[in-house]
XYZ file of C-alpha atoms in Angstrom:
556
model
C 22.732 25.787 -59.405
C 23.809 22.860 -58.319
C 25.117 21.041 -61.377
C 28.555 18.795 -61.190
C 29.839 20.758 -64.496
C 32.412 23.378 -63.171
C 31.282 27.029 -63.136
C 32.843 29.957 -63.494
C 32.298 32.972 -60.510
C 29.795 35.631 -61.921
C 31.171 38.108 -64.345
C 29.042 40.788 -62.827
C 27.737 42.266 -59.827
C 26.457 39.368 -57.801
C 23.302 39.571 -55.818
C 23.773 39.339 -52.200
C 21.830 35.750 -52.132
C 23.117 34.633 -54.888
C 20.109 34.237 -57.092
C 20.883 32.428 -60.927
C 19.881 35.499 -62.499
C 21.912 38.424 -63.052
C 19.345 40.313 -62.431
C 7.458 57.986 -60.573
C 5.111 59.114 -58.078
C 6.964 62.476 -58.089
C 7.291 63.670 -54.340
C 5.413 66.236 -55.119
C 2.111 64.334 -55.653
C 2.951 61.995 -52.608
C 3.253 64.821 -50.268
C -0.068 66.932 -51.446
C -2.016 63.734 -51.515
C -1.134 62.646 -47.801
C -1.887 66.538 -46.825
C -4.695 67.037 -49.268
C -8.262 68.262 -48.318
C -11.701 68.364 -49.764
C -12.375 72.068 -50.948
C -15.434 73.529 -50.145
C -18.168 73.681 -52.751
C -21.072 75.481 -52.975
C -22.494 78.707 -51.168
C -22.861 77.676 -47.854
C -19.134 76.133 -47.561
C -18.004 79.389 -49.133
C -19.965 81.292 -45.793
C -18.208 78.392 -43.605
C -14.767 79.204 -44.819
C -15.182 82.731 -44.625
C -16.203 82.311 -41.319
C -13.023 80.761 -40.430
C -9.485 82.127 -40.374
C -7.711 80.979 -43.784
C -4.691 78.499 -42.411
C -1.881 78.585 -44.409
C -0.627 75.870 -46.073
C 0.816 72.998 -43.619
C 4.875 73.866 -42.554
C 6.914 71.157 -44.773
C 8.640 68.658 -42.887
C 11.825 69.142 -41.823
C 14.278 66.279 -39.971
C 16.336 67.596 -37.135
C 19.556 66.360 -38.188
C 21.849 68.602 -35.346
C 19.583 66.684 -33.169
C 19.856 63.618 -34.408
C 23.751 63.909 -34.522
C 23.614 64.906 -30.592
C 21.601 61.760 -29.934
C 24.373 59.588 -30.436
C 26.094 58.392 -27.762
C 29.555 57.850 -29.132
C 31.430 59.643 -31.786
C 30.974 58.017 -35.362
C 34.554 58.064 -36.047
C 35.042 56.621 -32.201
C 37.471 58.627 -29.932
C 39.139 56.178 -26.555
C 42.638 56.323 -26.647
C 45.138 53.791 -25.819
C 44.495 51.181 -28.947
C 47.228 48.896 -29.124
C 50.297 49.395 -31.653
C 49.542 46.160 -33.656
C 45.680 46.519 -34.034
C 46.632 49.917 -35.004
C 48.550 48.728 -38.082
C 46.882 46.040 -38.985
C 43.667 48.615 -39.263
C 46.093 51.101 -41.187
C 46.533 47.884 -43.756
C 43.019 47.840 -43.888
C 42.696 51.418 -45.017
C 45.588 51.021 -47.469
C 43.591 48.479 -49.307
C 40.280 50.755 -49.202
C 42.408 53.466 -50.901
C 43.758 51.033 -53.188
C 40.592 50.094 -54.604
C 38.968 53.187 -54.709
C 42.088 54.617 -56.699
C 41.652 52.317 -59.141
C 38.153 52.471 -59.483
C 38.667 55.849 -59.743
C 40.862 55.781 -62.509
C 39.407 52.845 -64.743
C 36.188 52.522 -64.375
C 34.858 55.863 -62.325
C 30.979 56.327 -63.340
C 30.669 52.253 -64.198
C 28.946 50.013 -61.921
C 32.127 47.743 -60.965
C 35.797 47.980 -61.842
C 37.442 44.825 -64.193
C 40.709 44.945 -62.415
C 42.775 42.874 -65.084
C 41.499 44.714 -68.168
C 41.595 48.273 -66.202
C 37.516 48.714 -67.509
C 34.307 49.227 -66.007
C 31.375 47.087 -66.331
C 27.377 48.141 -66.130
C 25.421 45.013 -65.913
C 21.874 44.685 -66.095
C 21.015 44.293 -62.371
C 20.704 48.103 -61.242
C 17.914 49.151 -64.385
C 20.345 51.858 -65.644
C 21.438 53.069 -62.552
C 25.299 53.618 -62.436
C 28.205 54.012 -59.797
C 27.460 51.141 -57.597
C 31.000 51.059 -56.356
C 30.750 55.454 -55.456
C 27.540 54.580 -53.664
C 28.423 51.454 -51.567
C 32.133 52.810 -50.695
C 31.069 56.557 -49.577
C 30.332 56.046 -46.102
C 33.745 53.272 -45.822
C 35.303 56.081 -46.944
C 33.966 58.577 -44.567
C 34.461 56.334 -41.660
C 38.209 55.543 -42.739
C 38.813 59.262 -43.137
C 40.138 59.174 -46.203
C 38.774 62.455 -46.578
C 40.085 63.202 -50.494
C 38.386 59.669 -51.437
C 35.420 60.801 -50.016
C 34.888 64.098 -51.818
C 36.080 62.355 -55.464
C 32.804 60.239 -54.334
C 30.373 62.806 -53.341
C 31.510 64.974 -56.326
C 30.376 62.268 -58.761
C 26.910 61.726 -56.629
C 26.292 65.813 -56.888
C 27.263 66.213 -60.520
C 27.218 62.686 -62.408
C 24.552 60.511 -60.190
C 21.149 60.328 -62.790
C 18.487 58.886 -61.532
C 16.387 59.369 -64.706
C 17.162 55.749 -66.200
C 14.981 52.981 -67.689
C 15.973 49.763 -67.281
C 15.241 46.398 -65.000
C 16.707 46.728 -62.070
C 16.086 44.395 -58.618
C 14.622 46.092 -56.040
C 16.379 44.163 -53.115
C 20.113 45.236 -54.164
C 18.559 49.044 -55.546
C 17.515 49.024 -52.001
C 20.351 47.633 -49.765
C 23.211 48.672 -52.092
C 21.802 52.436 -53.575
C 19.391 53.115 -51.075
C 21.108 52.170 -47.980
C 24.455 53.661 -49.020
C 22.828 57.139 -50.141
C 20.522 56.953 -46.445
C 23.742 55.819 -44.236
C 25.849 58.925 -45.625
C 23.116 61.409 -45.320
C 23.462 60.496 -41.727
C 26.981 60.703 -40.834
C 27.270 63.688 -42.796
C 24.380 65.528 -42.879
C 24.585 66.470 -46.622
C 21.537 67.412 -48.372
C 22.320 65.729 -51.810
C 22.355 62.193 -50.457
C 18.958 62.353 -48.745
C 17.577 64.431 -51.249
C 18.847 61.059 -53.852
C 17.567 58.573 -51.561
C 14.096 59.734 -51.334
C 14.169 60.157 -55.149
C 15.178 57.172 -55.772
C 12.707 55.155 -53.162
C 9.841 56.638 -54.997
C 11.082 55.005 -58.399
C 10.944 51.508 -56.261
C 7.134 51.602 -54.948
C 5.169 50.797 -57.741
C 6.670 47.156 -56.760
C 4.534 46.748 -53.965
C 1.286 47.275 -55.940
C 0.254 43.042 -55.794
C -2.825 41.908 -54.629
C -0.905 41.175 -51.449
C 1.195 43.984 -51.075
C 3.977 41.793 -51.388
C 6.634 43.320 -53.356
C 7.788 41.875 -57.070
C 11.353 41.063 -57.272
C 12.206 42.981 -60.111
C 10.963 46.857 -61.146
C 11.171 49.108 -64.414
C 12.866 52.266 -62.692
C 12.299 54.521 -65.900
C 9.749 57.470 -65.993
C 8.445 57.646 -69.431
C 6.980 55.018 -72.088
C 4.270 51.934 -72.170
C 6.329 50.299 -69.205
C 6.412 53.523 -65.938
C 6.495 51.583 -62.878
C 6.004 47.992 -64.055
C 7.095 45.053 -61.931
C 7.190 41.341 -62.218
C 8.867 38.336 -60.846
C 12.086 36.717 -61.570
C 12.121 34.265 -64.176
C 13.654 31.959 -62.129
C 11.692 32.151 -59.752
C 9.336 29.301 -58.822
C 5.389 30.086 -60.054
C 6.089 33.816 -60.330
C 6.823 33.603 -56.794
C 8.984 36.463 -54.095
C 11.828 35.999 -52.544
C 11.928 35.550 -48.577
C 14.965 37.690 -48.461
C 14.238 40.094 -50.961
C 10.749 41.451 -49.669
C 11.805 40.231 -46.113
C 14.761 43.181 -46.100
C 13.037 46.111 -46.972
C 12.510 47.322 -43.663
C 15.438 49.076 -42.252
C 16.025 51.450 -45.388
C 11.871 52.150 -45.971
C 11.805 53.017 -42.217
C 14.177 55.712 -42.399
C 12.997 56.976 -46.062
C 9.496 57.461 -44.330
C 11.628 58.815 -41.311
C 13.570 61.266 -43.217
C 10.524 62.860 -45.537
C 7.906 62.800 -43.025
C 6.029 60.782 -45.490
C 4.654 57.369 -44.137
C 3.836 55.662 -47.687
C 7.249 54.087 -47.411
C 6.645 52.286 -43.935
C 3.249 51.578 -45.090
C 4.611 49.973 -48.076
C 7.236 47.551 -46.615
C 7.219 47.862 -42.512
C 5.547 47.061 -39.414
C 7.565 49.077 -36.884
C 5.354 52.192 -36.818
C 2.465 50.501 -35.066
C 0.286 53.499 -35.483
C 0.107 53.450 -39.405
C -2.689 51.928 -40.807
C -1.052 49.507 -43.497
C 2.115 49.139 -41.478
C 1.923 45.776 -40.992
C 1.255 44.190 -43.958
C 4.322 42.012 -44.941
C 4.490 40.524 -41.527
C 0.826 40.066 -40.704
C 0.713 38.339 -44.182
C 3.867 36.496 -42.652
C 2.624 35.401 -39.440
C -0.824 34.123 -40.423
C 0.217 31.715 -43.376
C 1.299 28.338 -42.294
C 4.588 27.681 -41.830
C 6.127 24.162 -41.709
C 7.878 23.418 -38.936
C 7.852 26.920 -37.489
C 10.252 27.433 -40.514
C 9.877 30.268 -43.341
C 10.605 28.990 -46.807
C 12.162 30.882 -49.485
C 9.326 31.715 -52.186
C 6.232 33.252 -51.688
C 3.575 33.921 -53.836
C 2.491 37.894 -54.603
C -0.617 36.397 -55.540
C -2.104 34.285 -53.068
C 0.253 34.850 -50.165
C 0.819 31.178 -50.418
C 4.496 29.319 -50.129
C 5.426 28.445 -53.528
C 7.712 25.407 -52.254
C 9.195 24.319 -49.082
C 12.700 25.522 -49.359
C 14.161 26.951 -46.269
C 18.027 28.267 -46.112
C 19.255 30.818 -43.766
C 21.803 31.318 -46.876
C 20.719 32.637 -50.030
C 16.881 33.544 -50.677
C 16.200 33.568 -47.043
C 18.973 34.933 -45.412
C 18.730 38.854 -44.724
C 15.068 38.504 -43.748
C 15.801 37.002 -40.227
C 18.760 39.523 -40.182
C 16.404 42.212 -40.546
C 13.643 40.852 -37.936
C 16.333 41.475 -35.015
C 17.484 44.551 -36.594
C 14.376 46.336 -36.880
C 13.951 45.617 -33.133
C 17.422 47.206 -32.653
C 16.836 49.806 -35.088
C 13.650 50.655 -33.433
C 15.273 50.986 -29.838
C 14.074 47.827 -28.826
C 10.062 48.837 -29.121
C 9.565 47.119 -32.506
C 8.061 43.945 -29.951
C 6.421 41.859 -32.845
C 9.533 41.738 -34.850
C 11.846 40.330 -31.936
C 9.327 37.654 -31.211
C 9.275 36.492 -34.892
C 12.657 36.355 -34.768
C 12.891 34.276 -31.085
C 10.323 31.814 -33.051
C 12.315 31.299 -36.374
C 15.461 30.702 -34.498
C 13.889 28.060 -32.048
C 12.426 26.528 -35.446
C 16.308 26.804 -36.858
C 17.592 25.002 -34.140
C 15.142 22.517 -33.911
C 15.228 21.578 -37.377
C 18.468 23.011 -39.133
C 21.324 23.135 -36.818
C 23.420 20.002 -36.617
C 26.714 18.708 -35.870
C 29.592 16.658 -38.060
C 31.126 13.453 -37.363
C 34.276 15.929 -36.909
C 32.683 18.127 -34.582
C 31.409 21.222 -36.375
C 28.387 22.889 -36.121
C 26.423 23.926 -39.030
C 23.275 24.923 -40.440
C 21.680 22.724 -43.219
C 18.986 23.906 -45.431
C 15.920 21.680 -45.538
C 14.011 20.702 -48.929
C 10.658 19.541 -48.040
C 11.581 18.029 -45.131
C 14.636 16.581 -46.133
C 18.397 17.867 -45.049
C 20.678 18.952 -47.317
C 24.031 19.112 -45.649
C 25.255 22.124 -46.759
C 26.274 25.887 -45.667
C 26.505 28.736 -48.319
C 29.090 31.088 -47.639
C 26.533 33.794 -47.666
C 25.103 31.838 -44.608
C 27.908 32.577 -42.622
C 26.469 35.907 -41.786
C 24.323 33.941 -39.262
C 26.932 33.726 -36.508
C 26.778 37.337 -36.233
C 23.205 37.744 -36.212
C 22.815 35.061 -33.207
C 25.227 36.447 -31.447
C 23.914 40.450 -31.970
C 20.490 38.378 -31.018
C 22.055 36.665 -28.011
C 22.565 39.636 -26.162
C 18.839 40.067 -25.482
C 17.942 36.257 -25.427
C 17.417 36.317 -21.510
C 18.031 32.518 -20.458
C 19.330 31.307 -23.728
C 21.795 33.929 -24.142
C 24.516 31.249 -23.107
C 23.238 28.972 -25.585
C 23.093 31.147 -28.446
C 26.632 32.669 -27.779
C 27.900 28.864 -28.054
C 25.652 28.421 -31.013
C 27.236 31.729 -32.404
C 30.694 30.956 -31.608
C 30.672 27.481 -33.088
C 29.204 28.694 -36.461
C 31.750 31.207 -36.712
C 34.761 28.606 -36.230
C 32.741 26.355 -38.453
C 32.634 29.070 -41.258
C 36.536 29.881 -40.057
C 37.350 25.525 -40.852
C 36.187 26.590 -44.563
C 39.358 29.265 -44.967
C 41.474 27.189 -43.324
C 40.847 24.292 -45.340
C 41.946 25.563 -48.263
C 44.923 26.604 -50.230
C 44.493 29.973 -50.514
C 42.692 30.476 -46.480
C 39.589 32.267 -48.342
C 36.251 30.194 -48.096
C 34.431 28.639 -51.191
C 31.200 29.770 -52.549
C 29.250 26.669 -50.362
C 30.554 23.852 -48.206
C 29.095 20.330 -47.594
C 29.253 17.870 -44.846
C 29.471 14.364 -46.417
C 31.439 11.218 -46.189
C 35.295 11.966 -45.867
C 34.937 15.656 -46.239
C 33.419 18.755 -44.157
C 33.551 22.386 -44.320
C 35.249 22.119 -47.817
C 33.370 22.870 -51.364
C 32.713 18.945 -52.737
C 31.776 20.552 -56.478
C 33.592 22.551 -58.803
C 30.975 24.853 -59.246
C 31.540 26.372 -55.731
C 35.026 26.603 -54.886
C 34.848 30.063 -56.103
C 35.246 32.732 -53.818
C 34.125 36.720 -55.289
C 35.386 38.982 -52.383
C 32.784 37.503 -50.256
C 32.307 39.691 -46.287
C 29.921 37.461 -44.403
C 32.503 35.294 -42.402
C 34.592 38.689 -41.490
C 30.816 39.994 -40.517
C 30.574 37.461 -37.965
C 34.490 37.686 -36.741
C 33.527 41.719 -36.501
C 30.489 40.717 -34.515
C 31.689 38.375 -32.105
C 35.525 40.550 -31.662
C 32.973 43.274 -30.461
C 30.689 41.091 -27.990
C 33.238 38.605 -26.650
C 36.847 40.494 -27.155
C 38.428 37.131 -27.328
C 41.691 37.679 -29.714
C 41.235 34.625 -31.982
C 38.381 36.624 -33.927
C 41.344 39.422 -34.744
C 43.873 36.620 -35.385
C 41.396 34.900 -38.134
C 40.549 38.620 -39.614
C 44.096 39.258 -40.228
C 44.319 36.131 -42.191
C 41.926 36.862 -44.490
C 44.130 40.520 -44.663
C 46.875 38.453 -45.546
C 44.876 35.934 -47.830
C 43.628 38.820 -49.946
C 46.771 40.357 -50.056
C 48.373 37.177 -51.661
C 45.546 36.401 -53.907
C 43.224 38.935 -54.735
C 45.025 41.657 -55.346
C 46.420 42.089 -58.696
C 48.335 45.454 -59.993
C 44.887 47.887 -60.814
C 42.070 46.658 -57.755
C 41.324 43.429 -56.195
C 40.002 40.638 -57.748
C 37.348 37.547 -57.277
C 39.279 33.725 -57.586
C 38.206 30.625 -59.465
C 39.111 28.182 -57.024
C 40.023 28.492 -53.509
C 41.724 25.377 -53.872
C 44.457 26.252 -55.892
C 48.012 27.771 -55.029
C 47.841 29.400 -58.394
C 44.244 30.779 -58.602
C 42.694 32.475 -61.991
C 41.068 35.465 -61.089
C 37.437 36.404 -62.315
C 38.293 40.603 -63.306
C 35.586 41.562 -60.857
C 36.319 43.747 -57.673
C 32.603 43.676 -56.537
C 31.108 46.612 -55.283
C 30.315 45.012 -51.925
C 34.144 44.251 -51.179
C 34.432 48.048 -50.634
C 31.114 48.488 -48.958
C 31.036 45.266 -46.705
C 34.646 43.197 -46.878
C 36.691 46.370 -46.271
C 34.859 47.915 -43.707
C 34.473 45.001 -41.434
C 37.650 44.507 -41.994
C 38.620 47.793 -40.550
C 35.850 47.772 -37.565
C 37.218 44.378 -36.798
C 40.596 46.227 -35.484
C 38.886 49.682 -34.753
C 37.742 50.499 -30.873
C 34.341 49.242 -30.465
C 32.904 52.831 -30.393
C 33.778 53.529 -34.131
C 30.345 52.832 -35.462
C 29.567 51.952 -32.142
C 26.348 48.986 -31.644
C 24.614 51.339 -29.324
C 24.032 53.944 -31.992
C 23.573 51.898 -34.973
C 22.956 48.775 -36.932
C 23.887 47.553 -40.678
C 22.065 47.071 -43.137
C 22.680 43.893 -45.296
C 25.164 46.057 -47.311
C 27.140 46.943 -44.092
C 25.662 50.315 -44.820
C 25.063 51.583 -41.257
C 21.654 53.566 -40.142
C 21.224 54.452 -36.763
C 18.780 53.488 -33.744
C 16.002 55.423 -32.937
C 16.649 56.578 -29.870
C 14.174 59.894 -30.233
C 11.406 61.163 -31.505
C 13.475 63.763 -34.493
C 11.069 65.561 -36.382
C 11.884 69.306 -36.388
């Protein structure tokens, strides 16, 4: 990855940590086998049962949605009046741009995974194992929450009539699951329509056969189809060190398996991949396998062996491969209404490790977060890491003495990941930045001064607008508006650039799914009231894809 030749951005869906690669237990059977029970034999069982009343078969499980929905605490779409006239518009922008390109996804490429923008086509890929419409299922709840209410039924439409699930094909089980599974769960609840649970739960049976390792750790990559030699079959990336896992692709399962098991009564999903439901018998397998392995430093490194349970190598990033699994240990706390006790301490221990070890500070002042190589410092940030300042800061409001301290740490991240816009031509961030001799927060190789649509640093400006309400956060989210505007968008969608760095940037023909899904909405929640969406009701997945807290117990 980190050759001197230049590199051209990805001409296809890119992972959300970046890896090189582009990457049926029918419900019927799950169900009767958790409610299954021995049937008598013989004469004297046969006297026994007659002896006792016949029960019925067990009432199927049914989630409460009207309950759920009265739960919340603040309307989804928000409702306090008296925004201001200028956040109002620039939030109307926002929408304009959603609309934009969803109309000409629509048109070119409706049914195809992406939308090429400069060729008006549609590309597939080989990431999603045959699944199609990644850009319907990641931009149906930005669409609901922007009310663009025609949008929204062109994309449900497609999901009830077009949406197969019957496919065969490789597909990665950490972007099935935050992009597919995460959209199809986050729309089910803010609408309350059948067909996107009913797809969800379909489609998280077609992922478990990944978890079926001698560990229980999950295989990066899954055969999704249903029929032939190869049902079910997973294996490892083959990039990936000693047929080794990925820290933040088994690490962010949680949220979205949670809420499958929620939403079908059936537990095999938190069994599989969570350890919030204490009272499940297997529920803690990823992180008990987590927290009695060795870690170096305190620190968790990015590959993991399936096999043995063992660290592969000692690579540590909070940018791609490891990123979304710290996000997801103070989410699942969140998500769990704060009861989920083991997570939060993991994550309290990992960041005190982080700042020990990773956090430092340039000759010029800014703060960053280096990755660490056996012990060694790189001195880099991806921009993927630049989620982090978010996450400390959504962390920092339950840190108890250090709450100061992590706000600081928070805000100077942020700024740091807000020097890499505004040191370049276009004011959009490269790919990675390095700290070095005579240059910081700017991309020192050709191969990453691209920039592919990219939401983390607008995460973190939505993040700490909401928590701190100081202006600048809006200011530098309207740049990147206006940068987008100038750059991206070309006449049919918006479009990834080669090179920050230039005035006159070539564009890569790729309007990723996640712009609509992560870019776009932050975008808009950035100059929304803070009870659209509001943080006491829900959290985000790492898609943006939001999935509420459990604030009751909402089985029917």
């Amino acid at each position: 990855r980190d050759a001197e030749l230049p590199r051209s951005p990805p001409a296809a869906a890119e992972p959300r940590h970046a890896s090189p690669a582009a990457p049926r237990r029918p419900r019927e059977k799950l169900r009767s086998a958790a409610g299954s029970r021995q049937q008598p034999r013989g004469a004297e069982s046969r006297a026994a049962s007659a002896a006792t009343p016949a029960r019925g078969p067990p009432a199927p499980f049914r989630f409460d949605y009207e309950r759920f929905r009265r739960s919340l605490r603040h309307p989804v779409r928000g409702g306090r009046p008296g925004e201001d006239p200028e956040s109002r518009a620039r939030r109307m922008k926002v929408k304009e741009m959603m609309k934009f390109a969803w109309d000409n996804y629509r048109q070119y490429a409706l049914g195809k995974n992406e939308l090429r923008p400069l060729t008006r086509s549609g590309h597939v890929g080989n990431m999603f194992g045959g699944l199609r419409g990644a850009t319907v299922i990641d931009a149906l709840d930005t669409l609901y929450i922007m009310e663009l209410e025609e949008e929204f039924q062109e994309a449900k439409q497609w999901v009830e009539r077009s949406f197969d699930l019957n496919v065969n094909g490789e597909a990665s089980l950490f972007e099935v699951n935050i992009r597919y599974i995460g959209g199809l769960l986050a729309t089910y609840y803010l609408t309350g329509e059948e067909v996107f649970k009913s797809k969800a739960l379909e489609l998280g049976e077609k992922l478990l056969p990944a978890f079926n390792t001698p560990t229980g750790i999950p295989r990066g990559v899954i055969n999704l189809g249903r029929q032939g030699t190869h049902t079910g079959m997973s294996w490892s990336w083959g990039w990936a060190s000693a047929g080794s896992s990925i820290l933040a692709e088994f690490g962010t399962l949680h949220l979205e398996f949670l809420h499958l098991s929620e939403l079908s009564g059936n537990p095999v999903f938190a069994e599989k991949a969570t350890s919030a439901l204490l009272c499940l018998p297997q529920v803690k397998n990823i992180r008990r396998l987590l927290s009695r392995v060795e870690k170096p430093q305190g620190l968790y490194p990015n590959f993991l062996s399936p096999v043995t349970g063992s660290w592969v190598q000692h690579h540590v990033s909070i940018g791609g491969l490891g990123d979304s699994f710290y996000e997801y240990l103070i989410k699942s706390w969140l998500m769990s209404d704060k009861k989920d006790s083991e997570a939060k301490k993991m994550y309290d221990d990992a960041l005190e490790a982080i700042e020990k070890h990773l956090v430092k500070k340039s000759a010029g002042g800014l703060t960053y977060i280096a990755e660490w190589r056996g012990g060694i410092l790189d001195h880099k940030m991806g921009h993927l890491a630049c989620f982090s300042g978010g996450m400390i800061a959504l962390g920092a409001q339950h840190a108890g003495d250090s709450r100061h301290r992590h706000m600081e740490l928070a805000a100077e991240i942020t700024s740091t990941c807000h020097e890499s816009y505004a040191r370049s031509d276009t004011k959009l961030g490269p790919e990675a930045f390095r700290f070095e001799a005579g240059s910081e927060a700017m991309a020192t190789r050709l191969s990453e001064r691209y920039y592919i649509l990219r939401p983390e640093v607008v995460e973190s400006y939505m993040y700490l607008w909401r928590l701190t309400h100081e202006p600048k956060y809006r200011h530098w989210g309207w740049e990147v508006v206006q940068a987008l505007e100038k750059h991206c968008r070309v006449e049919a969608g918006f479009s990834g650039i080669r090179d920050v760095y230039s005035t006159t940037p070539s564009h890569d023909n790729m309007q990723q799914s996640f712009f609509l899904a992560e870019t776009l909405k932050y975008l808009y929640l950035l100059f929304s009231e803070d009870d659209v969406l509001s943080l006491e009701d829900w959290v985000f997945n790492t898609e943006a894809h939001p999935l509420p807290i459990n604030h009751t117990d909402l089985k029917a």
